[in-house]
mmCIF file of C-alpha atoms in Angstrom:
data_model
loop_
_atom_site.group_PDB
_atom_site.id
_atom_site.type_symbol
_atom_site.label_atom_id
_atom_site.label_comp_id
_atom_site.label_asym_id
_atom_site.label_seq_id
_atom_site.Cartn_x
_atom_site.Cartn_y
_atom_site.Cartn_z
ATOM 1 C CA MET J 367 1.630 -26.834 5.998
ATOM 2 C CA PRO J 368 -2.386 -28.735 4.645
ATOM 3 C CA ASP J 369 -5.178 -27.880 7.526
ATOM 4 C CA PRO J 370 -5.524 -30.446 10.207
ATOM 5 C CA ALA J 371 -8.882 -33.040 9.049
ATOM 6 C CA ILE J 372 -10.730 -32.662 12.013
ATOM 7 C CA THR J 373 -10.448 -29.270 14.848
ATOM 8 C CA VAL J 374 -11.721 -29.686 18.317
ATOM 9 C CA GLN J 375 -12.235 -26.757 20.163
ATOM 10 C CA ASN J 376 -13.280 -26.332 24.372
ATOM 11 C CA LEU J 377 -15.952 -29.155 23.263
ATOM 12 C CA SER J 378 -18.630 -29.211 26.110
ATOM 13 C CA LYS J 379 -21.072 -31.595 26.150
ATOM 14 C CA THR J 380 -23.464 -32.172 29.305
ATOM 15 C CA TYR J 381 -26.521 -33.877 29.484
ATOM 16 C CA ARG J 382 -29.963 -33.416 32.077
ATOM 17 C CA LEU J 383 -31.278 -36.253 33.773
ATOM 18 C CA TYR J 384 -34.350 -36.069 35.310
ATOM 19 C CA GLY J 385 -36.350 -37.878 37.360
ATOM 20 C CA ASN J 386 -38.892 -38.840 35.200
ATOM 21 C CA PRO J 387 -40.801 -37.205 32.458
ATOM 22 C CA TRP J 388 -43.003 -34.622 34.100
ATOM 23 C CA SER J 389 -39.837 -32.388 35.573
ATOM 24 C CA ARG J 390 -39.436 -31.792 31.852
ATOM 25 C CA LEU J 391 -43.677 -30.114 31.665
ATOM 26 C CA THR J 392 -42.468 -28.993 34.812
ATOM 27 C CA GLU J 393 -39.806 -27.097 34.248
ATOM 28 C CA LYS J 394 -41.141 -24.915 31.453
ATOM 29 C CA LEU J 395 -43.755 -23.208 33.777
ATOM 30 C CA PRO J 396 -43.304 -20.083 36.026
ATOM 31 C CA TRP J 397 -44.289 -22.083 39.086
ATOM 32 C CA GLY J 398 -41.984 -25.143 38.220
ATOM 33 C CA PRO J 399 -38.549 -25.899 39.892
ATOM 34 C CA ASP J 400 -35.219 -24.241 38.146
ATOM 35 C CA LYS J 401 -33.364 -27.328 38.188
ATOM 36 C CA PRO J 402 -35.763 -30.011 37.908
ATOM 37 C CA TYR J 403 -32.683 -31.924 36.953
ATOM 38 C CA ARG J 404 -29.079 -33.617 36.857
ATOM 39 C CA GLU J 405 -25.871 -32.538 35.459
ATOM 40 C CA VAL J 406 -24.470 -35.337 34.079
ATOM 41 C CA HIS J 407 -20.771 -33.725 32.061
ATOM 42 C CA ALA J 408 -19.525 -35.722 28.987
ATOM 43 C CA LEU J 409 -17.059 -33.483 27.645
ATOM 44 C CA ARG J 410 -14.988 -30.985 29.270
ATOM 45 C CA ASP J 411 -13.652 -28.682 27.475
ATOM 46 C CA VAL J 412 -11.532 -31.265 25.116
ATOM 47 C CA SER J 413 -9.741 -29.193 21.763
ATOM 48 C CA PHE J 414 -7.532 -31.512 19.767
ATOM 49 C CA GLU J 415 -5.865 -31.431 16.024
ATOM 50 C CA VAL J 416 -5.423 -34.585 13.966
ATOM 51 C CA PRO J 417 -3.604 -33.993 11.036
ATOM 52 C CA GLN J 418 -5.024 -35.310 6.982
ATOM 53 C CA GLY J 419 -3.696 -39.037 6.784
ATOM 54 C CA THR J 420 -3.194 -39.881 10.336
ATOM 55 C CA CYS J 421 -5.127 -42.638 11.808
ATOM 56 C CA VAL J 422 -5.752 -41.457 15.967
ATOM 57 C CA GLY J 423 -6.788 -44.431 18.140
ATOM 58 C CA LEU J 424 -9.651 -43.434 20.954
ATOM 59 C CA ILE J 425 -9.495 -45.535 24.113
ATOM 60 C CA GLY J 426 -10.742 -44.557 27.843
ATOM 61 C CA ALA J 427 -12.768 -46.793 30.110
ATOM 62 C CA ASN J 428 -17.093 -46.991 29.821
ATOM 63 C CA GLY J 429 -18.611 -44.474 29.987
ATOM 64 C CA ALA J 430 -15.492 -41.719 29.680
ATOM 65 C CA GLY J 431 -17.117 -39.701 27.065
ATOM 66 C CA LYS J 432 -15.796 -41.830 23.621
ATOM 67 C CA SER J 433 -18.952 -42.331 22.049
ATOM 68 C CA THR J 434 -20.337 -39.394 23.259
ATOM 69 C CA LEU J 435 -17.336 -37.109 21.349
ATOM 70 C CA LEU J 436 -17.624 -39.999 18.380
ATOM 71 C CA LYS J 437 -21.640 -38.917 17.550
ATOM 72 C CA ILE J 438 -20.675 -35.313 18.205
ATOM 73 C CA LEU J 439 -18.193 -34.983 15.407
ATOM 74 C CA THR J 440 -20.105 -37.683 13.484
ATOM 75 C CA GLY J 441 -23.587 -35.448 13.716
ATOM 76 C CA THR J 442 -25.820 -37.279 15.658
ATOM 77 C CA THR J 443 -25.926 -34.981 18.422
ATOM 78 C CA TYR J 444 -24.768 -31.624 18.844
ATOM 79 C CA PRO J 445 -22.236 -29.895 21.531
ATOM 80 C CA THR J 446 -23.328 -27.560 24.604
ATOM 81 C CA GLY J 447 -20.631 -25.819 24.189
ATOM 82 C CA GLY J 448 -17.518 -25.307 21.620
ATOM 83 C CA SER J 449 -16.648 -25.912 18.065
ATOM 84 C CA PHE J 450 -14.973 -28.713 15.704
ATOM 85 C CA THR J 451 -14.465 -28.909 12.404
ATOM 86 C CA LEU J 452 -13.815 -32.076 10.031
ATOM 87 C CA ARG J 453 -12.540 -31.395 6.065
ATOM 88 C CA GLY J 454 -13.145 -33.688 3.999
ATOM 89 C CA ARG J 455 -15.865 -36.356 3.315
ATOM 90 C CA VAL J 456 -16.990 -37.975 6.256
ATOM 91 C CA ALA J 457 -18.376 -41.741 7.098
ATOM 92 C CA SER J 458 -18.747 -43.335 10.445
ATOM 93 C CA LEU J 459 -19.651 -46.818 11.387
ATOM 94 C CA LEU J 460 -20.516 -45.919 15.747
ATOM 95 C CA GLU J 461 -23.208 -48.346 16.077
ATOM 96 C CA LEU J 462 -25.128 -51.791 14.878
ATOM 97 C CA GLY J 463 -27.916 -50.217 12.426
ATOM 98 C CA ALA J 464 -27.673 -47.042 13.035
ATOM 99 C CA GLY J 465 -29.284 -45.066 10.069
ATOM 100 C CA PHE J 466 -31.179 -48.823 8.045
ATOM 101 C CA ASN J 467 -34.874 -48.350 8.142
ATOM 102 C CA GLN J 468 -35.692 -52.434 9.264
ATOM 103 C CA ASN J 469 -38.300 -52.916 7.090
ATOM 104 C CA PHE J 470 -35.715 -52.191 3.461
ATOM 105 C CA SER J 471 -33.728 -54.489 2.417
ATOM 106 C CA GLY J 472 -30.020 -54.133 2.002
ATOM 107 C CA ARG J 473 -30.255 -53.059 -1.368
ATOM 108 C CA GLU J 474 -32.641 -50.248 -0.871
ATOM 109 C CA ASN J 475 -30.261 -49.630 2.525
ATOM 110 C CA ILE J 476 -27.432 -49.337 0.244
ATOM 111 C CA PHE J 477 -28.781 -46.055 -1.778
ATOM 112 C CA MET J 478 -30.042 -44.579 1.166
ATOM 113 C CA ASN J 479 -27.340 -44.807 3.368
ATOM 114 C CA ALA J 480 -25.306 -43.512 -0.338
ATOM 115 C CA ALA J 481 -27.597 -40.318 -0.333
ATOM 116 C CA LEU J 482 -26.958 -39.601 3.685
ATOM 117 C CA MET J 483 -22.756 -39.889 2.622
ATOM 118 C CA GLY J 484 -23.780 -37.242 -0.405
ATOM 119 C CA LEU J 485 -23.165 -39.592 -3.191
ATOM 120 C CA SER J 486 -25.265 -39.599 -5.621
ATOM 121 C CA ARG J 487 -27.900 -42.550 -7.214
ATOM 122 C CA LYS J 488 -25.068 -43.029 -9.807
ATOM 123 C CA GLU J 489 -22.170 -42.839 -7.850
ATOM 124 C CA ALA J 490 -24.120 -44.927 -5.215
ATOM 125 C CA GLN J 491 -24.637 -47.456 -8.176
ATOM 126 C CA ALA J 492 -21.608 -47.506 -9.616
ATOM 127 C CA LYS J 493 -20.498 -48.885 -5.786
ATOM 128 C CA TYR J 494 -23.546 -51.042 -5.339
ATOM 129 C CA ASP J 495 -21.205 -54.620 -6.875
ATOM 130 C CA GLU J 496 -18.512 -53.541 -4.713
ATOM 131 C CA ILE J 497 -20.601 -53.376 -1.699
ATOM 132 C CA LEU J 498 -22.271 -56.381 -2.765
ATOM 133 C CA GLU J 499 -18.913 -58.199 -2.946
ATOM 134 C CA PHE J 500 -17.149 -56.918 0.279
ATOM 135 C CA SER J 501 -20.419 -57.230 2.328
ATOM 136 C CA GLU J 502 -20.904 -61.351 1.618
ATOM 137 C CA LEU J 503 -24.286 -61.244 2.034
ATOM 138 C CA GLY J 504 -25.337 -62.463 -1.366
ATOM 139 C CA ASP J 505 -28.792 -63.099 -1.946
ATOM 140 C CA PHE J 506 -29.471 -61.839 1.620
ATOM 141 C CA ILE J 507 -29.140 -58.058 0.282
ATOM 142 C CA LYS J 508 -33.132 -58.613 -1.309
ATOM 143 C CA MET J 509 -34.220 -59.219 2.688
ATOM 144 C CA PRO J 510 -35.343 -56.816 4.834
ATOM 145 C CA ILE J 511 -32.628 -55.380 7.139
ATOM 146 C CA ARG J 512 -35.295 -57.257 10.299
ATOM 147 C CA THR J 513 -34.085 -60.963 9.148
ATOM 148 C CA TYR J 514 -30.313 -60.105 9.370
ATOM 149 C CA SER J 515 -28.107 -60.922 11.823
ATOM 150 C CA SER J 516 -26.337 -58.195 14.194
ATOM 151 C CA GLY J 517 -22.933 -59.658 12.224
ATOM 152 C CA MET J 518 -24.707 -59.280 8.690
ATOM 153 C CA VAL J 519 -26.021 -55.918 9.959
ATOM 154 C CA CYS J 520 -22.323 -54.994 10.932
ATOM 155 C CA ARG J 521 -21.053 -56.385 7.406
ATOM 156 C CA LEU J 522 -23.069 -54.136 5.465
ATOM 157 C CA GLY J 523 -23.018 -51.229 7.468
ATOM 158 C CA PHE J 524 -18.903 -51.438 7.060
ATOM 159 C CA SER J 525 -19.192 -51.685 3.111
ATOM 160 C CA VAL J 526 -21.319 -48.827 2.608
ATOM 161 C CA ALA J 527 -18.901 -46.444 4.826
ATOM 162 C CA VAL J 528 -16.029 -47.731 3.048
ATOM 163 C CA ALA J 529 -17.284 -47.546 -0.315
ATOM 164 C CA THR J 530 -18.066 -43.337 -0.295
ATOM 165 C CA ASP J 531 -14.190 -43.507 -0.443
ATOM 166 C CA PRO J 532 -14.225 -40.796 2.357
ATOM 167 C CA GLU J 533 -11.647 -38.651 3.779
ATOM 168 C CA VAL J 534 -12.188 -38.661 7.201
ATOM 169 C CA LEU J 535 -13.102 -42.111 8.338
ATOM 170 C CA ILE J 536 -14.777 -42.665 11.943
ATOM 171 C CA ILE J 537 -14.773 -46.335 13.525
ATOM 172 C CA ASP J 538 -16.997 -47.493 17.048
ATOM 173 C CA GLU J 539 -15.488 -50.958 17.947
ATOM 174 C CA ILE J 540 -15.968 -52.440 14.620
ATOM 175 C CA LEU J 541 -13.372 -54.663 14.944
ATOM 176 C CA ALA J 542 -15.397 -56.340 17.633
ATOM 177 C CA VAL J 543 -18.144 -57.493 15.932
ATOM 178 C CA GLY J 544 -18.520 -60.428 13.011
ATOM 179 C CA ASP J 545 -16.863 -63.557 12.478
ATOM 180 C CA MET J 546 -13.135 -63.574 11.813
ATOM 181 C CA SER J 547 -13.028 -63.033 8.873
ATOM 182 C CA PHE J 548 -15.110 -59.973 8.289
ATOM 183 C CA ARG J 549 -12.651 -59.126 10.983
ATOM 184 C CA ARG J 550 -10.007 -59.794 8.815
ATOM 185 C CA LYS J 551 -11.210 -57.987 5.664
ATOM 186 C CA CYS J 552 -12.065 -55.378 8.133
ATOM 187 C CA ALA J 553 -8.798 -54.852 9.861
ATOM 188 C CA GLU J 554 -7.183 -55.082 6.083
ATOM 189 C CA ARG J 555 -8.830 -52.448 4.611
ATOM 190 C CA ILE J 556 -8.582 -49.992 8.031
ATOM 191 C CA LEU J 557 -4.747 -50.660 7.003
ATOM 192 C CA GLU J 558 -5.618 -49.552 3.426
ATOM 193 C CA PHE J 559 -6.562 -46.261 3.890
ATOM 194 C CA LYS J 560 -3.964 -45.348 6.771
ATOM 195 C CA HIS J 561 -1.834 -46.380 3.895
ATOM 196 C CA SER J 562 -3.686 -44.409 1.089
ATOM 197 C CA GLY J 563 -3.531 -41.503 3.132
ATOM 198 C CA LYS J 564 -6.852 -40.922 4.709
ATOM 199 C CA THR J 565 -7.707 -39.768 8.929
ATOM 200 C CA MET J 566 -9.103 -42.105 10.494
ATOM 201 C CA PHE J 567 -10.667 -41.509 13.985
ATOM 202 C CA PHE J 568 -10.650 -45.860 15.477
ATOM 203 C CA CYS J 569 -12.422 -46.240 18.496
ATOM 204 C CA SER J 570 -11.484 -49.928 20.589
ATOM 205 C CA HIS J 571 -10.600 -50.700 23.581
ATOM 206 C CA SER J 572 -7.708 -53.708 22.087
ATOM 207 C CA LEU J 573 -4.279 -51.529 23.086
ATOM 208 C CA TYR J 574 -3.391 -54.111 20.640
ATOM 209 C CA ASP J 575 -5.412 -52.697 18.257
ATOM 210 C CA VAL J 576 -4.805 -48.930 18.747
ATOM 211 C CA ARG J 577 -0.463 -49.764 18.659
ATOM 212 C CA GLN J 578 -0.885 -51.897 15.384
ATOM 213 C CA LEU J 579 -3.070 -49.594 13.455
ATOM 214 C CA CYS J 580 -2.415 -46.285 14.635
ATOM 215 C CA ASP J 581 -0.428 -43.176 14.842
ATOM 216 C CA ARG J 582 -0.953 -41.449 17.591
ATOM 217 C CA ALA J 583 -3.041 -42.132 20.497
ATOM 218 C CA MET J 584 -6.154 -39.733 22.723
ATOM 219 C CA TRP J 585 -7.467 -41.349 25.753
ATOM 220 C CA ILE J 586 -10.320 -39.377 27.129
ATOM 221 C CA GLN J 587 -11.088 -39.891 31.601
ATOM 222 C CA ASN J 588 -14.212 -38.282 32.965
ATOM 223 C CA GLY J 589 -15.020 -36.727 29.448
ATOM 224 C CA GLU J 590 -11.427 -34.905 29.428
ATOM 225 C CA LEU J 591 -8.228 -35.453 27.535
ATOM 226 C CA LYS J 592 -6.261 -37.229 29.580
ATOM 227 C CA MET J 593 -3.448 -37.518 26.701
ATOM 228 C CA TYR J 594 -2.795 -37.298 23.217
ATOM 229 C CA ASP J 595 0.606 -38.567 21.558
ATOM 230 C CA ASP J 596 2.493 -41.939 19.820
ATOM 231 C CA SER J 597 -0.334 -44.133 20.356
ATOM 232 C CA VAL J 598 2.416 -46.772 21.483
ATOM 233 C CA VAL J 599 3.667 -43.985 24.778
ATOM 234 C CA VAL J 600 -0.189 -43.364 25.946
ATOM 235 C CA THR J 601 -1.112 -47.451 25.966
ATOM 236 C CA ASN J 602 1.484 -47.987 27.661
ATOM 237 C CA GLU J 603 0.180 -45.193 30.247
ATOM 238 C CA TYR J 604 -3.353 -46.019 29.958
ATOM 239 C CA ALA J 605 -2.630 -50.283 30.632
ATOM 240 C CA THR J 606 -0.453 -48.616 33.667
ATOM 241 C CA PHE J 607 -3.374 -46.924 34.914
ATOM 242 C CA SER J 608 -6.160 -50.075 33.707
ATOM 243 C CA ALA J 609 -4.169 -52.173 36.021
ATOM 244 C CA LYS J 610 -3.989 -49.308 39.748
ATOM 245 C CA HIS J 611 -7.945 -47.748 38.833
ATOM 246 C CA VAL J 612 -10.435 -49.603 35.633
ATOM 247 C CA LYS J 613 -11.705 -52.975 36.364
ATOM 248 C CA GLU J 614 -11.354 -53.571 32.788
ATOM 249 C CA GLU J 615 -8.446 -55.620 31.734
ATOM 250 C CA ASP J 616 -5.960 -54.918 28.529
ATOM 251 C CA ALA J 617 -4.451 -58.520 30.157
ATOM 252 C CA SER J 618 -4.616 -61.012 26.993
ATOM 253 C CA PRO J 619 -3.147 -57.629 24.086
ATOM 254 C CA TRP J 620 -3.913 -59.655 21.162
ATOM 255 C CA ASP J 621 -7.513 -60.023 22.066
ATOM 256 C CA ALA J 622 -9.499 -57.539 20.550
ATOM 257 C CA ASP J 623 -12.917 -58.415 22.700
ATOM 258 C CA GLN J 624 -14.280 -56.970 25.846
ATOM 259 C CA ALA J 625 -12.781 -58.666 29.231
ATOM 260 C CA GLY J 626 -15.204 -61.565 29.215
ATOM 261 C CA LYS J 627 -16.663 -61.364 25.816
ATOM 262 C CA PRO J 628 -16.182 -65.002 23.624
ATOM 263 C CA ALA J 629 -13.229 -64.817 20.814
ATOM 264 C CA PRO J 630 -14.885 -64.494 16.813
ATOM 265 C CA GLU J 631 -15.533 -68.296 15.358
ATOM 266 C CA PRO J 632 -14.486 -69.253 12.037
ATOM 267 C CA VAL J 633 -16.878 -69.242 9.608
ATOM 268 C CA GLN J 634 -18.433 -72.896 9.371
ATOM 269 C CA GLY J 635 -16.264 -75.388 7.003
ATOM 270 C CA GLU J 636 -13.656 -72.227 6.085
ATOM 271 C CA GLN J 637 -9.938 -74.586 7.295
ATOM 272 C CA LEU J 638 -7.707 -71.795 8.330
ATOM 273 C CA PRO J 639 -4.626 -71.647 10.763
ATOM 274 C CA GLU J 640 -4.250 -73.407 13.946
ATOM 275 C CA ILE J 641 -2.460 -74.147 17.055
ATOM 276 C CA VAL J 642 -2.389 -78.065 16.991
ATOM 277 C CA SER J 643 -0.512 -77.791 20.410
ATOM 278 C CA SER J 644 1.397 -76.027 22.374
ATOM 279 C CA ARG J 645 2.670 -77.317 25.566
ATOM 280 C CA LEU J 646 6.172 -76.150 27.852
ATOM 281 C CA ILE J 647 9.708 -78.336 27.511
ATOM 282 C CA ASP J 648 12.834 -78.979 29.052
ATOM 283 C CA PRO J 649 15.333 -76.658 26.589
ATOM 284 C CA GLU J 650 18.024 -79.995 26.653
ATOM 285 C CA THR J 651 15.702 -83.404 27.141
ATOM 286 C CA ARG J 652 12.593 -81.642 24.872
ATOM 287 C CA LYS J 653 9.994 -83.630 26.738
ATOM 288 C CA PRO J 654 7.143 -82.200 29.082
ATOM 289 C CA ARG J 655 8.026 -80.054 31.776
ATOM 290 C CA ASN J 656 6.263 -76.712 33.713
ATOM 291 C CA THR J 657 8.328 -76.378 37.269
ATOM 292 C CA PHE J 658 11.716 -74.732 36.564
ATOM 293 C CA MET J 659 13.477 -72.230 39.144
ATOM 294 C CA PRO J 660 14.318 -68.381 38.311
ATOM 295 C CA GLY J 661 17.560 -68.759 36.703
ATOM 296 C CA ASP J 662 16.455 -71.891 34.207
ATOM 297 C CA ASP J 663 15.903 -72.124 30.310
ATOM 298 C CA VAL J 664 12.148 -72.383 29.662
ATOM 299 C CA ALA J 665 11.288 -74.085 26.113
ATOM 300 C CA VAL J 666 7.645 -73.293 25.045
ATOM 301 C CA GLU J 667 6.920 -75.614 22.168
ATOM 302 C CA VAL J 668 3.858 -75.378 19.620
ATOM 303 C CA HIS J 669 3.029 -77.054 16.818
ATOM 304 C CA VAL J 670 1.277 -74.441 14.414
ATOM 305 C CA LYS J 671 -0.622 -75.644 10.891
ATOM 306 C CA ASN J 672 -1.842 -73.990 8.426
ATOM 307 C CA GLY J 673 -5.191 -73.122 6.226
ATOM 308 C CA ALA J 674 -6.259 -74.561 2.909
ATOM 309 C CA VAL J 675 -5.283 -71.162 1.431
ATOM 310 C CA ARG J 676 -1.529 -70.883 2.690
ATOM 311 C CA GLU J 677 -0.852 -67.494 4.944
ATOM 312 C CA LYS J 678 2.638 -66.493 6.130
ATOM 313 C CA LEU J 679 2.023 -66.200 9.936
ATOM 314 C CA HIS J 680 3.581 -64.543 13.486
ATOM 315 C CA LEU J 681 3.488 -66.658 16.831
ATOM 316 C CA ALA J 682 3.042 -64.607 19.731
ATOM 317 C CA ILE J 683 3.376 -66.260 23.304
ATOM 318 C CA GLY J 684 3.066 -64.270 26.796
ATOM 319 C CA ALA J 685 2.979 -65.020 30.760
ATOM 320 C CA LEU J 686 0.167 -64.096 32.712
ATOM 321 C CA ARG J 687 -0.083 -63.779 35.910
ATOM 322 C CA THR J 688 -3.273 -66.017 37.225
ATOM 323 C CA ASP J 689 -3.945 -61.926 38.940
ATOM 324 C CA GLY J 690 -4.606 -61.210 35.387
ATOM 325 C CA THR J 691 -1.023 -59.466 35.532
ATOM 326 C CA LEU J 692 0.837 -59.472 32.312
ATOM 327 C CA CYS J 693 3.867 -60.148 32.661
ATOM 328 C CA VAL J 694 5.708 -61.309 29.612
ATOM 329 C CA ALA J 695 4.566 -60.661 25.975
ATOM 330 C CA VAL J 696 6.814 -61.759 23.417
ATOM 331 C CA SER J 697 5.911 -62.200 19.092
ATOM 332 C CA THR J 698 7.964 -62.745 16.097
ATOM 333 C CA GLU J 699 6.547 -60.046 14.619
ATOM 334 C CA PHE J 700 8.648 -58.111 16.893
ATOM 335 C CA ASP J 701 11.608 -59.949 16.058
ATOM 336 C CA ASP J 702 11.254 -60.447 11.878
ATOM 337 C CA SER J 703 10.699 -63.847 11.845
ATOM 338 C CA VAL J 704 8.345 -65.049 10.278
ATOM 339 C CA ILE J 705 6.417 -68.764 9.495
ATOM 340 C CA ASP J 706 6.336 -69.472 6.136
ATOM 341 C CA ALA J 707 5.316 -73.255 6.015
ATOM 342 C CA GLU J 708 1.992 -75.602 5.479
ATOM 343 C CA GLU J 709 2.868 -76.701 9.241
ATOM 344 C CA ALA J 710 6.059 -76.192 11.478
ATOM 345 C CA VAL J 711 7.358 -76.911 14.917
ATOM 346 C CA VAL J 712 8.359 -73.309 17.040
ATOM 347 C CA THR J 713 10.180 -73.490 19.921
ATOM 348 C CA LEU J 714 10.648 -70.250 21.868
ATOM 349 C CA LEU J 715 13.725 -70.102 24.221
ATOM 350 C CA LEU J 716 13.310 -68.313 27.480
ATOM 351 C CA PRO J 717 17.199 -68.576 28.896
ATOM 352 C CA ASN J 718 18.592 -67.514 32.148
ATOM 353 C CA ILE J 719 13.922 -66.599 32.861
ATOM 354 C CA ARG J 720 13.779 -63.642 35.265
ATOM 355 C CA LEU J 721 10.228 -64.818 37.244
ATOM 356 C CA LEU J 722 10.528 -65.125 40.389
ATOM 357 C CA SER J 723 7.540 -67.749 42.651
ATOM 358 C CA GLY J 724 4.067 -68.217 40.921
ATOM 359 C CA GLU J 725 1.932 -69.696 38.548
ATOM 360 C CA PHE J 726 1.395 -68.519 34.982
ATOM 361 C CA VAL J 727 -1.268 -69.351 32.095
ATOM 362 C CA ILE J 728 0.715 -69.090 28.761
ATOM 363 C CA PRO J 729 -1.416 -67.997 26.428
ATOM 364 C CA VAL J 730 -0.535 -68.645 22.305
ATOM 365 C CA TRP J 731 -1.542 -66.674 19.175
ATOM 366 C CA LEU J 732 -1.948 -67.415 15.799
ATOM 367 C CA LEU J 733 -1.136 -64.134 14.195
ATOM 368 C CA ASP J 734 -1.341 -62.817 10.495
ATOM 369 C CA GLU J 735 1.526 -61.805 8.899
ATOM 370 C CA LYS J 736 1.208 -58.262 9.739
ATOM 371 C CA GLY J 737 0.545 -59.041 13.364
ATOM 372 C CA ILE J 738 -2.957 -57.598 14.180
ATOM 373 C CA HIS J 739 -5.437 -60.252 12.592
ATOM 374 C CA ARG J 740 -5.165 -63.279 15.161
ATOM 375 C CA PHE J 741 -6.365 -66.738 13.782
ATOM 376 C CA HIS J 742 -6.532 -68.508 16.754
ATOM 377 C CA GLU J 743 -5.485 -68.609 20.230
ATOM 378 C CA ARG J 744 -4.546 -71.628 22.670
ATOM 379 C CA PRO J 745 -2.990 -71.587 26.494
ATOM 380 C CA THR J 746 -0.003 -74.641 26.721
ATOM 381 C CA GLU J 747 -1.554 -77.696 28.311
ATOM 382 C CA ASP J 748 0.028 -76.751 31.905
ATOM 383 C CA ASN J 749 0.374 -73.807 33.240
ATOM 384 C CA LEU J 750 4.455 -72.138 34.086
ATOM 385 C CA ILE J 751 5.181 -72.614 37.864
ATOM 386 C CA ILE J 752 8.584 -71.280 39.536
ATOM 387 C CA GLN J 753 9.384 -72.575 42.612
ATOM 388 C CA ASN J 754 12.188 -69.863 44.241
ATOM 389 C CA ARG J 755 14.055 -71.500 46.704
ATOM 390 C CA ASN J 756 16.827 -68.396 47.514
ATOM 391 C CA LYS J 757 15.220 -65.073 49.565
ATOM 392 C CA GLU J 758 14.405 -63.567 46.974
ATOM 393 C CA LEU J 759 11.489 -60.653 46.796
ATOM 394 C CA GLY J 760 9.180 -59.893 44.578
ATOM 395 C CA LEU J 761 7.915 -60.873 40.739
ATOM 396 C CA PHE J 762 11.767 -60.664 39.000
ATOM 397 C CA LEU J 763 14.639 -61.980 39.777
ATOM 398 C CA ALA J 764 16.636 -58.751 39.023
ATOM 399 C CA ASP J 765 20.488 -58.325 38.022
ATOM 400 C CA ARG J 766 22.440 -55.865 40.144
ATOM 401 C CA GLU J 767 25.767 -54.680 42.055
ATOM 402 C CA TRP J 768 26.473 -53.535 45.098
ATOM 403 C CA SER J 769 28.588 -50.519 46.423
ATOM 404 C CA ILE J 770 29.240 -49.618 49.204
ATOM 405 C CA GLN J 771 31.908 -46.021 50.190
ATOM 406 C CA VAL J 772 33.080 -45.939 53.650
ATOM 407 C CA LEU J 773 33.484 -42.455 55.204
ATOM 408 C CA ASP J 774 36.156 -41.244 57.037
ATOM 409 C CA VAL J 775 34.637 -40.240 60.335
ATOM 410 C CA SER J 776 37.847 -38.937 62.223
ATOM 411 C CA THR J 777 37.609 -35.773 60.155
ATOM 412 C CA ARG J 778 34.160 -34.763 61.664
#
């Protein structure tokens, strides 16, 4: 059995927070205070192994210690205690512009970063055309990095990282940056790395991306390893925990952005697949209808139009309670039903709906064939309203059977 690609043993990181710059000086003086700082434990005795060829997702709330762990693994910072081992060439993309010289051109930064990753000048030159093509920067490659937008810096950084053909690829939130087309290219390249047997460490706030891309997931909480298991198991546990304790929502599982951030925009002039319309209808008459009772049949009708380049598509539909609770989420991908047409009307029938009283937002997502890239999101024109006229309580109408066993008390 081959050695693990990543081995971490009792890894800890403690930061010292000083009240002011003078405290750092007085600490070294014989008459200075013993402890003029406050200790913050970013990581506490974290241990795990990542087998070769495994894609691991890293999840947790902001400030949990995820970025600290990635920075230690990539050598950006050093641990306070413990040890770690990475086997093979490592490439990472943690922050936009990290490692770039702002005054150098994009071309100069390519060769500088390639050298930092262990490539010779000859090897970097052989990879140059591939990097430039993937980044789509064109003549901007000759301009200084300081003139780049954040999206352009992201393109260049990711292009260099993946072109070095590393055995271990460490990525922090790359799918949450850039325009729609580039995000899709990143996701596809990550899948290529996964299928080629490379090891990946992928940090993201999107639980859906972690479920789709990763074999296993790691949940970091308050600097400690809370859970490390199958990606579906871990993300479900984290989603349950977050709903109770964390202000960070994952109500939209097909949205890779953090809560409150806008969805990515397509490249100007690019005709991509889109949702023309989405509405709630009566399944029998097919006329618009948004008010139902528990047990009624409910249908969602979605008009889908393919892009300039015809693609196989998937459609996902959910039901969100007004407080953000995701009650239902289904996808054609889950049911092996693909949309392969230039234009189509897709109808989702939900027979005998089990939701009880409430108002529900019905978001609709248009996905690529792999079910990862989101082309378009559009909720139905009206919210779904369920009016319950009996005494049932709760969120769902539950099927049940009662059994009453009469006890003979005369023999007592």
